[in-house]
Amino acid sequence: MIRYIKQKRGLMLTGMLTAASLLATSCDSGFEEMNKNPNALTDPVLENLFTYNIVKTAGTGYENHRANLIYCGAMIQHFASLNTYWSGDKYLSNVEYYSAYFDTGYQNQVKEIEQIVSLTKDNTALSNKYNIARIWRAYIYSRMTDLYGDIPYSEAGKGYLSNVYSPKYDKQADIYADLLKELEAAGGALDASKATYGAADPVYGGDVAKWKRFANSLMLRLGMRLTKVDAASAQTWVKKAIAAGVMQSNDDLAKINHQNTNDNNRNLDGNTLRTQEYDAANLKGKANSKLSSTFVSFLKNNDDPRLPYIATLWQGNADATQLATSSLPAVQKGLPNGYDVTTIKTLIPTWGDNSLAEYSEANLNYIASPAAPTVFQTYAEVEYLLAEAAVRGWGDGQAATHYNKGVTAAMKMFSLYGATISDAAVTAYLTAHPYTATTTDTQMQQIHTQYWAVNFLNSYEAYANWRRTGYPVLTPTNYVGNETGGVIPRRLKYPQSEASKNATQYNAAIAQQGADLFTTRMWWDKQ
């Protein structure tokens, strides 16, 4: 009896274990499926990633106004301010501001584009998506290296992909060599018969021909960047770009459109200027940002038809019905760079509490509107570079023709902002200011002063090109306590966090490039 009970217990135990085993097996085999959300996305959607990346490159907000407007825009004398936090106006060191583009660029732009490239590179059916991403990747890194010099490149954005959490800083010479190679290869590999990002591409809507021209136009820009440091390589890449085919009209310029609805849709440079410049009920023209006297004087003294759409007094920004009189060229006046609310009185003894309202602001109804497009590269810029190529003997020899096309394109592109500059106005301007081919310096000054003007609000590029060419000729400021000894900075400093979080690589970068100072020249900017 006892034996039977023991046997029965054994049978029962065995049966229970068997049942439990079967139950466990059954649960294990279905557990993963049971715990999947059928409505969740388990794989990245390339189109969404790409759109997001373009939008974030156009700006997330604070890094744009800190790097593009407050540093580059003020250093290059598009903007001026009496407020000391406009650090570029006075060559002051503000760690949060000079770090902003580096920090945000790697967190958003670099991380996403590296993921897209990784997801597409080994799939022939996705070759266009891969190569368009490579072109955009080159754009992202070119701006980053032009601001800081040596930067993480070959190992950047690889934390998730390859567990690289302390990326090395590549030499700018190596970065440029690879960017140019990438543009040549990616542009040449685009195939109109294969799928693109289509409507998810906010720059060209999946137009392969336009992406090819953009790749070559960017190659032209970066090739020209080498003229001071390696003229032979510059010539090679400029000729390659021209032969491959660059932008042909304003229809080819690289841009993203915006709507003034929320911060995901707005032009955030324009939105920053809107909040910086005026509050009609309170500031009444006593704003933090004004247009520089250097920029306004250039436009005004040359009777430039773009001036009313670029500049206005505060009344035109506060109330569009006042725009007709507030944007008249005769009343525009730029603010001198390098002064504060006290020192401005040493320059202008009659300065009073309401004097600031007499100075021009960026016109928020046109070029600086929160609904205005962000332009990454203009066709006008391309024509100016072709004019330079002609001057250098690297192009077709028709420098004047390209210069005139550039000026025309720069003025006609104001249709993007809801403005119309007539053919007659363009002709009158070119007649009054004909291209002068007397000396190389004269030609370069004409070409690159216009290059500076067309890149208003893309001060990143105006700043880079000024460092390469020296044009326009700018008079530096020498504000008390500035970081440079009264010379315009040559780069932005690395974030202080890099010295602790990525110390080994940061120190290696300093050793190879030079001290982490505003005055340290990067590779292509060597004297």
Short mmCIF file of C-alpha atoms in Angstrom, two decimals:
data_model
loop_
_atom_site.label_atom_id
_atom_site.label_comp_id
_atom_site.label_asym_id
_atom_site.label_seq_id
_atom_site.Cartn_x
_atom_site.Cartn_y
_atom_site.Cartn_z
CA MET A 1 0.00 0.00 0.00
CA ILE A 2 2.72 2.32 0.99
CA ARG A 3 4.66 1.30 -2.13
CA TYR A 4 1.59 1.98 -4.31
CA ILE A 5 1.12 5.38 -2.75
CA LYS A 6 4.78 6.20 -3.35
CA GLN A 7 4.47 4.99 -6.91
CA LYS A 8 1.30 6.97 -7.34
CA ARG A 9 3.00 10.05 -5.92
CA GLY A 10 5.81 9.52 -8.35
CA LEU A 11 3.38 9.26 -11.20
CA MET A 12 1.57 12.35 -9.99
CA LEU A 13 4.83 14.28 -9.61
CA THR A 14 5.99 13.13 -12.99
CA GLY A 15 2.67 14.12 -14.46
CA MET A 16 2.84 17.52 -12.81
CA LEU A 17 6.39 18.13 -14.04
CA THR A 18 5.42 17.01 -17.51
CA ALA A 19 2.42 19.31 -17.53
CA ALA A 20 4.49 22.17 -16.15
CA SER A 21 7.13 21.52 -18.75
CA LEU A 22 4.58 21.52 -21.51
CA LEU A 23 3.02 24.66 -20.11
CA ALA A 24 6.39 26.38 -19.87
CA THR A 25 7.28 25.30 -23.38
CA SER A 26 3.96 26.54 -24.61
CA CYS A 27 4.38 29.90 -22.85
CA ASP A 28 7.98 30.33 -23.99
CA SER A 29 7.15 29.59 -27.58
CA GLY A 30 4.44 32.25 -27.68
CA PHE A 31 5.70 34.75 -25.13
CA GLU A 32 7.62 36.91 -27.58
CA GLU A 33 4.71 37.10 -29.99
CA MET A 34 2.23 37.77 -27.18
CA ASN A 35 4.30 40.71 -25.96
CA LYS A 36 4.73 42.40 -29.31
CA ASN A 37 2.68 45.49 -29.99
CA PRO A 38 1.19 44.84 -33.44
CA ASN A 39 0.95 48.60 -33.98
CA ALA A 40 4.56 49.38 -33.01
CA LEU A 41 7.39 49.94 -35.50
CA THR A 42 10.17 47.43 -34.89
CA ASP A 43 12.41 48.62 -37.74
CA PRO A 44 13.32 52.23 -38.50
CA VAL A 45 11.33 53.83 -41.30
CA LEU A 46 13.96 55.31 -43.58
CA GLU A 47 11.71 58.01 -44.94
CA ASN A 48 10.86 59.26 -41.46
CA LEU A 49 14.50 59.18 -40.40
CA PHE A 50 15.58 61.12 -43.47
CA THR A 51 12.92 63.82 -43.14
CA TYR A 52 13.74 64.18 -39.46
CA ASN A 53 17.44 64.51 -40.23
CA ILE A 54 16.91 67.26 -42.81
CA VAL A 55 14.64 69.18 -40.44
CA LYS A 56 17.14 68.88 -37.59
CA THR A 57 19.99 70.04 -39.83
CA ALA A 58 17.90 73.12 -40.66
CA GLY A 59 17.88 73.70 -36.92
CA THR A 60 16.43 72.71 -33.57
CA GLY A 61 16.44 76.28 -32.34
CA TYR A 62 19.03 77.27 -29.83
CA GLU A 63 22.12 75.97 -31.65
CA ASN A 64 21.14 77.95 -34.74
CA HIS A 65 20.79 81.31 -33.09
CA ARG A 66 23.84 80.72 -30.91
CA ALA A 67 26.18 79.53 -33.67
CA ASN A 68 24.68 81.02 -36.82
CA LEU A 69 23.36 84.37 -35.62
CA ILE A 70 25.05 85.28 -32.35
CA TYR A 71 28.52 83.99 -33.22
CA CYS A 72 28.94 83.69 -37.01
CA GLY A 73 26.40 86.33 -38.00
CA ALA A 74 27.86 88.93 -35.65
CA MET A 75 31.53 88.07 -36.35
CA ILE A 76 30.89 88.40 -40.08
CA GLN A 77 29.02 91.67 -39.40
CA HIS A 78 25.59 90.74 -40.67
CA PHE A 79 24.26 91.49 -37.17
CA ALA A 80 25.20 93.76 -34.28
CA SER A 81 24.02 94.08 -30.69
CA LEU A 82 24.61 96.18 -27.62
CA ASN A 83 23.95 93.15 -25.44
CA THR A 84 27.06 91.29 -24.28
CA TYR A 85 25.51 87.85 -24.71
CA TRP A 86 25.75 88.44 -28.46
CA SER A 87 29.23 87.02 -28.02
CA GLY A 88 30.35 87.09 -31.65
CA ASP A 89 29.76 90.83 -31.83
CA LYS A 90 32.49 91.40 -29.22
CA TYR A 91 34.59 88.18 -29.55
CA LEU A 92 33.60 87.06 -26.05
CA SER A 93 33.74 83.50 -24.75
CA ASN A 94 30.36 81.98 -23.89
CA VAL A 95 30.74 78.23 -23.42
CA GLU A 96 27.05 77.42 -23.84
CA TYR A 97 26.90 79.36 -27.07
CA TYR A 98 30.10 78.21 -28.79
CA SER A 99 29.37 74.61 -27.73
CA ALA A 100 25.79 74.58 -28.96
CA TYR A 101 26.33 73.50 -32.55
CA PHE A 102 28.85 70.78 -31.65
CA ASP A 103 26.61 69.30 -28.97
CA THR A 104 23.38 69.42 -30.95
CA GLY A 105 24.96 68.45 -34.25
CA TYR A 106 26.35 65.20 -32.91
CA GLN A 107 23.24 64.37 -30.88
CA ASN A 108 20.82 64.93 -33.76
CA GLN A 109 22.30 65.35 -37.21
CA VAL A 110 25.25 62.96 -37.01
CA LYS A 111 23.52 60.19 -35.08
CA GLU A 112 20.60 60.00 -37.49
CA ILE A 113 22.55 60.26 -40.75
CA GLU A 114 25.02 57.58 -39.67
CA GLN A 115 22.10 55.26 -38.92
CA ILE A 116 20.56 55.91 -42.33
CA VAL A 117 23.86 55.22 -44.09
CA SER A 118 24.31 52.00 -42.10
CA LEU A 119 20.79 50.78 -42.92
CA THR A 120 21.10 51.38 -46.67
CA LYS A 121 24.69 50.74 -47.68
CA ASP A 122 24.47 46.98 -48.33
CA ASN A 123 21.10 46.91 -50.10
CA THR A 124 21.34 47.51 -53.84
CA ALA A 125 17.61 48.20 -54.03
CA LEU A 126 18.20 51.16 -51.70
CA SER A 127 21.21 52.53 -53.55
CA ASN A 128 19.66 55.93 -54.24
CA LYS A 129 18.64 56.32 -50.61
CA TYR A 130 22.14 55.34 -49.58
CA ASN A 131 23.83 57.78 -51.93
CA ILE A 132 21.51 60.68 -51.16
CA ALA A 133 22.24 60.06 -47.47
CA ARG A 134 25.98 60.13 -48.23
CA ILE A 135 25.60 63.51 -49.93
CA TRP A 136 23.67 64.89 -46.97
CA ARG A 137 26.18 63.37 -44.58
CA ALA A 138 28.92 65.32 -46.38
CA TYR A 139 26.93 68.51 -45.92
CA ILE A 140 26.50 67.89 -42.19
CA TYR A 141 30.15 67.18 -41.51
CA SER A 142 31.42 69.98 -43.75
CA ARG A 143 29.62 72.58 -41.67
CA MET A 144 30.80 70.99 -38.43
CA THR A 145 34.47 70.89 -39.43
CA ASP A 146 34.30 74.41 -40.88
CA LEU A 147 33.18 75.68 -37.47
CA TYR A 148 35.56 73.71 -35.22
CA GLY A 149 38.40 72.26 -37.32
CA ASP A 150 39.46 68.73 -36.39
CA ILE A 151 36.36 66.84 -35.24
CA PRO A 152 35.13 63.28 -34.68
CA TYR A 153 34.37 61.91 -38.15
CA SER A 154 35.37 58.33 -38.96
CA GLU A 155 34.17 57.09 -35.56
CA ALA A 156 31.39 59.62 -35.01
CA GLY A 157 27.81 58.48 -34.46
CA LYS A 158 28.98 54.92 -33.88
CA GLY A 159 27.91 54.53 -30.25
CA TYR A 160 24.80 52.51 -31.10
CA LEU A 161 26.19 50.97 -34.26
CA SER A 162 29.65 49.91 -33.10
CA ASN A 163 29.86 50.72 -29.38
CA VAL A 164 32.34 53.54 -30.01
CA TYR A 165 31.71 56.00 -27.18
CA SER A 166 34.97 57.99 -27.31
CA PRO A 167 35.42 58.82 -31.00
CA LYS A 168 38.75 60.10 -32.18
CA TYR A 169 39.14 63.54 -33.73
CA ASP A 170 40.10 63.19 -37.37
CA LYS A 171 42.38 65.72 -39.00
CA GLN A 172 40.50 68.23 -41.09
CA ALA A 173 42.72 67.41 -44.07
CA ASP A 174 41.58 63.78 -43.88
CA ILE A 175 37.96 64.77 -43.39
CA TYR A 176 37.98 67.01 -46.45
CA ALA A 177 39.65 64.35 -48.56
CA ASP A 178 36.95 61.87 -47.64
CA LEU A 179 34.05 64.32 -48.02
CA LEU A 180 35.13 65.17 -51.55
CA LYS A 181 35.57 61.50 -52.41
CA GLU A 182 32.13 60.73 -50.98
CA LEU A 183 30.46 63.49 -52.98
CA GLU A 184 32.06 62.33 -56.21
CA ALA A 185 31.14 58.69 -55.64
CA ALA A 186 27.63 59.27 -54.28
CA GLY A 187 26.62 61.80 -56.92
CA GLY A 188 27.98 59.62 -59.69
CA ALA A 189 26.13 56.54 -58.42
CA LEU A 190 22.64 58.04 -58.37
CA ASP A 191 20.26 56.23 -60.74
CA ALA A 192 17.00 57.79 -61.93
CA SER A 193 15.49 54.32 -62.46
CA LYS A 194 15.68 53.39 -58.77
CA ALA A 195 13.59 54.36 -55.75
CA THR A 196 14.28 57.54 -53.78
CA TYR A 197 12.84 59.06 -50.60
CA GLY A 198 10.16 60.68 -52.75
CA ALA A 199 7.84 62.98 -50.84
CA ALA A 200 9.83 62.30 -47.66
CA ASP A 201 12.69 64.29 -49.19
CA PRO A 202 11.97 67.92 -48.19
CA VAL A 203 14.91 69.27 -50.20
CA TYR A 204 14.35 67.92 -53.72
CA GLY A 205 11.32 65.62 -53.47
CA GLY A 206 13.37 62.67 -54.67
CA ASP A 207 14.61 64.39 -57.84
CA VAL A 208 17.81 62.48 -58.61
CA ALA A 209 19.07 65.00 -61.18
CA LYS A 210 18.88 67.81 -58.63
CA TRP A 211 20.66 65.72 -55.99
CA LYS A 212 23.46 65.11 -58.49
CA ARG A 213 23.79 68.82 -59.15
CA PHE A 214 23.74 69.55 -55.43
CA ALA A 215 26.49 66.95 -54.81
CA ASN A 216 28.63 68.60 -57.47
CA SER A 217 27.86 72.11 -56.24
CA LEU A 218 28.85 71.12 -52.72
CA MET A 219 32.00 69.58 -54.21
CA LEU A 220 32.67 72.95 -55.85
CA ARG A 221 32.25 74.73 -52.49
CA LEU A 222 34.52 72.34 -50.62
CA GLY A 223 37.06 72.21 -53.42
CA MET A 224 37.38 75.98 -53.34
CA ARG A 225 37.88 75.80 -49.59
CA LEU A 226 41.32 74.28 -50.25
CA THR A 227 42.74 77.21 -52.23
CA LYS A 228 44.90 78.55 -49.37
CA VAL A 229 46.30 75.22 -48.25
CA ASP A 230 46.45 73.03 -51.39
CA ALA A 231 45.81 74.92 -54.62
CA ALA A 232 46.57 71.89 -56.79
CA SER A 233 43.93 69.76 -55.07
CA ALA A 234 41.52 72.68 -55.14
CA GLN A 235 41.93 72.96 -58.90
CA THR A 236 41.41 69.23 -59.37
CA TRP A 237 38.18 69.11 -57.39
CA VAL A 238 36.78 72.36 -58.80
CA LYS A 239 37.30 71.08 -62.34
CA LYS A 240 35.70 67.74 -61.43
CA ALA A 241 32.67 69.48 -59.99
CA ILE A 242 32.20 71.73 -63.02
CA ALA A 243 32.59 68.83 -65.45
CA ALA A 244 30.09 66.70 -63.53
CA GLY A 245 27.45 69.43 -63.62
CA VAL A 246 26.53 71.98 -60.95
CA MET A 247 23.32 73.95 -60.29
CA GLN A 248 21.81 75.58 -63.36
CA SER A 249 19.16 77.90 -61.93
CA ASN A 250 17.34 78.91 -58.77
CA ASP A 251 15.19 75.82 -59.25
CA ASP A 252 18.23 73.79 -58.17
CA LEU A 253 19.07 75.58 -54.93
CA ALA A 254 19.03 73.40 -51.81
CA LYS A 255 16.38 74.45 -49.29
CA ILE A 256 13.65 73.30 -46.96
CA ASN A 257 10.33 75.13 -46.75
CA HIS A 258 8.72 76.16 -43.47
CA GLN A 259 5.36 77.18 -42.06
CA ASN A 260 4.85 79.51 -39.12
CA THR A 261 2.79 77.06 -37.06
CA ASN A 262 4.99 75.48 -34.37
CA ASP A 263 8.68 74.89 -33.66
CA ASN A 264 8.68 71.70 -35.75
CA ASN A 265 7.67 73.69 -38.82
CA ARG A 266 9.04 77.20 -38.35
CA ASN A 267 12.26 78.65 -39.66
CA LEU A 268 13.86 78.83 -36.24
CA ASP A 269 16.39 81.51 -37.20
CA GLY A 270 13.50 83.71 -38.26
CA ASN A 271 11.57 82.76 -35.15
CA THR A 272 14.56 83.65 -32.97
CA LEU A 273 14.83 87.05 -34.65
CA ARG A 274 11.11 87.55 -34.15
CA THR A 275 11.45 87.00 -30.39
CA GLN A 276 14.84 88.73 -30.15
CA GLU A 277 13.93 91.79 -32.15
CA TYR A 278 10.64 93.08 -30.96
CA ASP A 279 7.70 92.97 -28.67
CA ALA A 280 5.51 95.70 -30.03
CA ALA A 281 3.93 96.45 -26.69
CA ASN A 282 7.16 96.67 -24.71
CA LEU A 283 10.47 96.85 -26.57
CA LYS A 284 9.42 99.25 -29.34
CA GLY A 285 12.70 98.91 -31.17
CA LYS A 286 14.94 98.46 -28.11
CA ALA A 287 15.82 94.95 -29.22
CA ASN A 288 18.83 92.75 -28.62
CA SER A 289 19.62 92.20 -32.30
CA LYS A 290 20.02 94.76 -35.04
CA LEU A 291 21.54 94.66 -38.50
CA SER A 292 25.20 95.64 -38.65
CA SER A 293 26.18 99.00 -40.06
CA THR A 294 28.66 97.14 -42.29
CA PHE A 295 25.90 95.13 -43.96
CA VAL A 296 23.30 97.88 -44.17
CA SER A 297 25.82 100.37 -45.53
CA PHE A 298 26.87 97.97 -48.28
CA LEU A 299 23.27 97.51 -49.40
CA LYS A 300 22.30 101.15 -48.99
CA ASN A 301 25.36 102.73 -50.58
CA ASN A 302 24.95 100.52 -53.65
CA ASP A 303 21.19 101.12 -54.03
CA ASP A 304 20.66 97.40 -53.68
CA PRO A 305 17.04 96.50 -54.49
CA ARG A 306 17.13 93.75 -51.84
CA LEU A 307 17.42 96.25 -48.99
CA PRO A 308 13.67 96.84 -48.32
CA TYR A 309 13.11 93.08 -48.01
CA ILE A 310 16.09 92.57 -45.71
CA ALA A 311 15.80 95.56 -43.38
CA THR A 312 13.10 97.55 -41.64
CA LEU A 313 12.65 99.71 -38.59
CA TRP A 314 10.82 98.10 -35.69
CA GLN A 315 7.45 99.55 -36.63
CA GLY A 316 7.40 97.42 -39.79
CA ASN A 317 8.04 94.29 -37.78
CA ALA A 318 5.48 95.15 -35.12
CA ASP A 319 2.78 96.15 -37.61
CA ALA A 320 2.95 95.15 -41.28
CA THR A 321 0.79 98.12 -42.25
CA GLN A 322 3.75 100.30 -41.24
CA LEU A 323 6.13 98.37 -43.49
CA ALA A 324 5.80 100.70 -46.47
CA THR A 325 7.48 103.56 -44.63
CA SER A 326 9.57 101.55 -42.16
CA SER A 327 11.39 99.64 -44.90
CA LEU A 328 12.24 102.61 -47.11
CA PRO A 329 15.97 102.50 -47.94
CA ALA A 330 16.47 106.12 -46.89
CA VAL A 331 15.57 105.43 -43.25
CA GLN A 332 17.70 102.29 -42.83
CA LYS A 333 20.66 102.55 -40.49
CA GLY A 334 22.85 99.74 -39.23
CA LEU A 335 24.21 99.45 -35.70
CA PRO A 336 28.01 99.58 -35.27
CA ASN A 337 29.57 96.34 -34.02
CA GLY A 338 31.51 96.02 -30.79
CA TYR A 339 29.67 98.34 -28.40
CA ASP A 340 27.46 97.96 -25.35
CA VAL A 341 24.81 100.23 -23.85
CA THR A 342 27.50 102.33 -22.18
CA THR A 343 30.36 102.40 -24.70
CA ILE A 344 28.07 103.29 -27.62
CA LYS A 345 27.95 106.78 -26.09
CA THR A 346 31.67 107.20 -26.71
CA LEU A 347 30.98 106.77 -30.42
CA ILE A 348 27.66 108.60 -30.49
CA PRO A 349 27.60 111.23 -27.70
CA THR A 350 23.96 112.11 -28.41
CA TRP A 351 22.86 108.53 -27.77
CA GLY A 352 19.67 108.41 -25.67
CA ASP A 353 17.16 105.94 -24.29
CA ASN A 354 15.19 105.79 -27.56
CA SER A 355 18.12 105.88 -29.97
CA LEU A 356 18.18 102.11 -30.58
CA ALA A 357 14.75 102.26 -32.21
CA GLU A 358 16.29 104.24 -35.05
CA TYR A 359 18.39 101.25 -36.16
CA SER A 360 17.39 98.60 -38.68
CA GLU A 361 16.21 95.11 -37.84
CA ALA A 362 15.94 92.02 -40.04
CA ASN A 363 12.66 92.19 -41.93
CA LEU A 364 10.37 89.55 -40.41
CA ASN A 365 7.83 89.96 -43.18
CA TYR A 366 10.20 88.69 -45.87
CA ILE A 367 13.69 87.21 -45.62
CA ALA A 368 13.65 86.65 -41.84
CA SER A 369 10.09 85.43 -41.54
CA PRO A 370 9.49 82.30 -39.44
CA ALA A 371 7.79 80.97 -42.60
CA ALA A 372 10.78 81.68 -44.84
CA PRO A 373 12.73 78.70 -46.21
CA THR A 374 16.08 77.60 -44.83
CA VAL A 375 18.52 77.71 -47.72
CA PHE A 376 21.52 75.36 -47.51
CA GLN A 377 23.21 76.33 -50.77
CA THR A 378 22.15 78.87 -53.38
CA TYR A 379 22.54 78.84 -57.12
CA ALA A 380 23.92 82.39 -56.82
CA GLU A 381 26.74 81.06 -54.64
CA VAL A 382 27.56 78.49 -57.29
CA GLU A 383 27.79 81.16 -59.98
CA TYR A 384 30.12 83.25 -57.80
CA LEU A 385 32.37 80.22 -57.34
CA LEU A 386 32.32 79.64 -61.09
CA ALA A 387 33.37 83.28 -61.52
CA GLU A 388 36.28 82.66 -59.16
CA ALA A 389 37.19 79.50 -61.06
CA ALA A 390 37.29 81.57 -64.25
CA VAL A 391 39.55 84.17 -62.61
CA ARG A 392 41.90 81.39 -61.49
CA GLY A 393 41.99 79.83 -64.95
CA TRP A 394 40.14 76.71 -63.78
CA GLY A 395 36.89 77.37 -65.61
CA ASP A 396 35.57 78.75 -68.88
CA GLY A 397 37.20 82.17 -68.57
CA GLN A 398 33.83 83.95 -68.41
CA ALA A 399 34.15 85.51 -64.96
CA ALA A 400 31.94 88.53 -65.74
CA THR A 401 29.19 86.32 -67.13
CA HIS A 402 29.12 84.14 -64.03
CA TYR A 403 29.26 87.15 -61.73
CA ASN A 404 26.27 88.73 -63.50
CA LYS A 405 24.37 85.44 -63.32
CA GLY A 406 25.16 85.25 -59.62
CA VAL A 407 23.89 88.74 -58.88
CA THR A 408 20.78 88.12 -60.94
CA ALA A 409 20.07 84.83 -59.18
CA ALA A 410 20.70 86.38 -55.75
CA MET A 411 18.08 89.04 -56.42
CA LYS A 412 15.52 86.89 -58.22
CA MET A 413 15.59 84.27 -55.45
CA PHE A 414 13.75 86.78 -53.27
CA SER A 415 10.61 85.30 -54.77
CA LEU A 416 11.19 82.56 -52.16
CA TYR A 417 10.34 85.15 -49.52
CA GLY A 418 7.28 86.59 -51.22
CA ALA A 419 9.14 89.54 -52.73
CA THR A 420 9.57 90.49 -56.37
CA ILE A 421 12.68 92.20 -57.72
CA SER A 422 12.11 93.14 -61.33
CA ASP A 423 14.37 92.42 -64.26
CA ALA A 424 14.70 96.17 -64.73
CA ALA A 425 15.94 96.60 -61.15
CA VAL A 426 18.53 93.87 -61.62
CA THR A 427 19.70 95.39 -64.90
CA ALA A 428 19.95 98.84 -63.32
CA TYR A 429 22.04 97.44 -60.48
CA LEU A 430 24.45 95.64 -62.80
CA THR A 431 24.72 98.73 -65.01
CA ALA A 432 25.56 100.91 -62.02
CA HIS A 433 28.00 98.33 -60.62
CA PRO A 434 29.63 96.59 -63.57
CA TYR A 435 32.06 93.74 -63.07
CA THR A 436 35.59 95.12 -63.03
CA ALA A 437 38.34 92.82 -64.28
CA THR A 438 41.32 95.09 -63.67
CA THR A 439 43.18 92.99 -61.09
CA THR A 440 42.72 89.60 -59.46
CA ASP A 441 42.15 91.24 -56.07
CA THR A 442 39.51 93.57 -57.50
CA GLN A 443 37.64 90.65 -59.02
CA MET A 444 37.89 88.52 -55.89
CA GLN A 445 36.62 91.37 -53.75
CA GLN A 446 33.61 91.93 -56.00
CA ILE A 447 32.76 88.24 -56.19
CA HIS A 448 33.10 87.45 -52.52
CA THR A 449 31.46 90.57 -51.17
CA GLN A 450 28.39 89.45 -53.12
CA TYR A 451 28.92 85.92 -51.75
CA TRP A 452 28.81 87.39 -48.24
CA ALA A 453 25.60 89.29 -49.04
CA VAL A 454 23.72 86.33 -50.51
CA ASN A 455 24.59 84.24 -47.46
CA PHE A 456 22.82 86.56 -45.05
CA LEU A 457 21.08 84.18 -42.62
CA ASN A 458 23.49 81.43 -43.71
CA SER A 459 26.27 83.11 -41.80
CA TYR A 460 27.95 79.71 -41.29
CA GLU A 461 28.94 79.78 -44.96
CA ALA A 462 29.65 83.53 -45.10
CA TYR A 463 32.03 83.10 -42.16
CA ALA A 464 33.82 80.13 -43.72
CA ASN A 465 34.24 81.87 -47.07
CA TRP A 466 35.45 85.09 -45.43
CA ARG A 467 38.18 83.16 -43.61
CA ARG A 468 39.28 81.64 -46.91
CA THR A 469 39.18 84.77 -49.09
CA GLY A 470 39.42 87.73 -46.71
CA TYR A 471 36.43 89.37 -48.43
CA PRO A 472 34.62 91.51 -47.72
CA VAL A 473 37.26 93.52 -45.90
CA LEU A 474 35.94 93.84 -42.35
CA THR A 475 37.17 96.16 -39.60
CA PRO A 476 37.52 94.13 -36.37
CA THR A 477 36.21 95.40 -33.05
CA ASN A 478 38.23 95.52 -29.82
CA TYR A 479 35.74 95.32 -26.98
CA VAL A 480 37.24 95.34 -23.48
CA GLY A 481 37.79 91.78 -22.25
CA ASN A 482 37.51 90.12 -25.65
CA GLU A 483 39.13 86.72 -26.20
CA THR A 484 41.16 87.45 -29.33
CA GLY A 485 43.09 90.64 -28.79
CA GLY A 486 40.78 92.47 -31.15
CA VAL A 487 40.92 90.15 -34.18
CA ILE A 488 37.96 88.31 -35.70
CA PRO A 489 37.92 84.69 -34.44
CA ARG A 490 39.03 81.93 -36.82
CA ARG A 491 36.95 79.11 -35.31
CA LEU A 492 34.66 78.16 -32.44
CA LYS A 493 36.09 76.39 -29.41
CA TYR A 494 35.23 72.82 -28.50
CA PRO A 495 32.71 72.23 -25.70
CA GLN A 496 34.36 72.11 -22.28
CA SER A 497 32.60 68.79 -21.70
CA GLU A 498 34.83 67.17 -24.33
CA ALA A 499 37.87 67.76 -22.11
CA SER A 500 36.34 65.47 -19.48
CA LYS A 501 34.00 63.08 -21.30
CA ASN A 502 36.35 62.43 -24.23
CA ALA A 503 39.61 63.60 -22.67
CA THR A 504 42.08 61.34 -24.47
CA GLN A 505 40.73 62.15 -27.91
CA TYR A 506 40.24 65.82 -27.09
CA ASN A 507 43.86 66.18 -25.93
CA ALA A 508 45.07 64.43 -29.07
CA ALA A 509 43.08 66.90 -31.16
CA ILE A 510 44.65 69.85 -29.35
CA ALA A 511 48.09 68.38 -29.93
CA GLN A 512 47.52 67.99 -33.66
CA GLN A 513 45.55 71.18 -34.42
CA GLY A 514 46.74 73.66 -31.80
CA ALA A 515 45.38 75.31 -28.68
CA ASP A 516 41.62 75.29 -28.23
CA LEU A 517 41.28 79.01 -28.86
CA PHE A 518 39.16 81.24 -31.07
CA THR A 519 42.37 82.40 -32.76
CA THR A 520 43.72 78.96 -33.72
CA ARG A 521 43.53 78.53 -37.47
CA MET A 522 42.23 75.28 -38.90
CA TRP A 523 43.95 73.32 -41.67
CA TRP A 524 42.41 75.02 -44.70
CA ASP A 525 42.75 78.46 -43.07
CA LYS A 526 46.51 78.40 -42.63
CA GLN A 527 48.26 81.66 -43.50
#
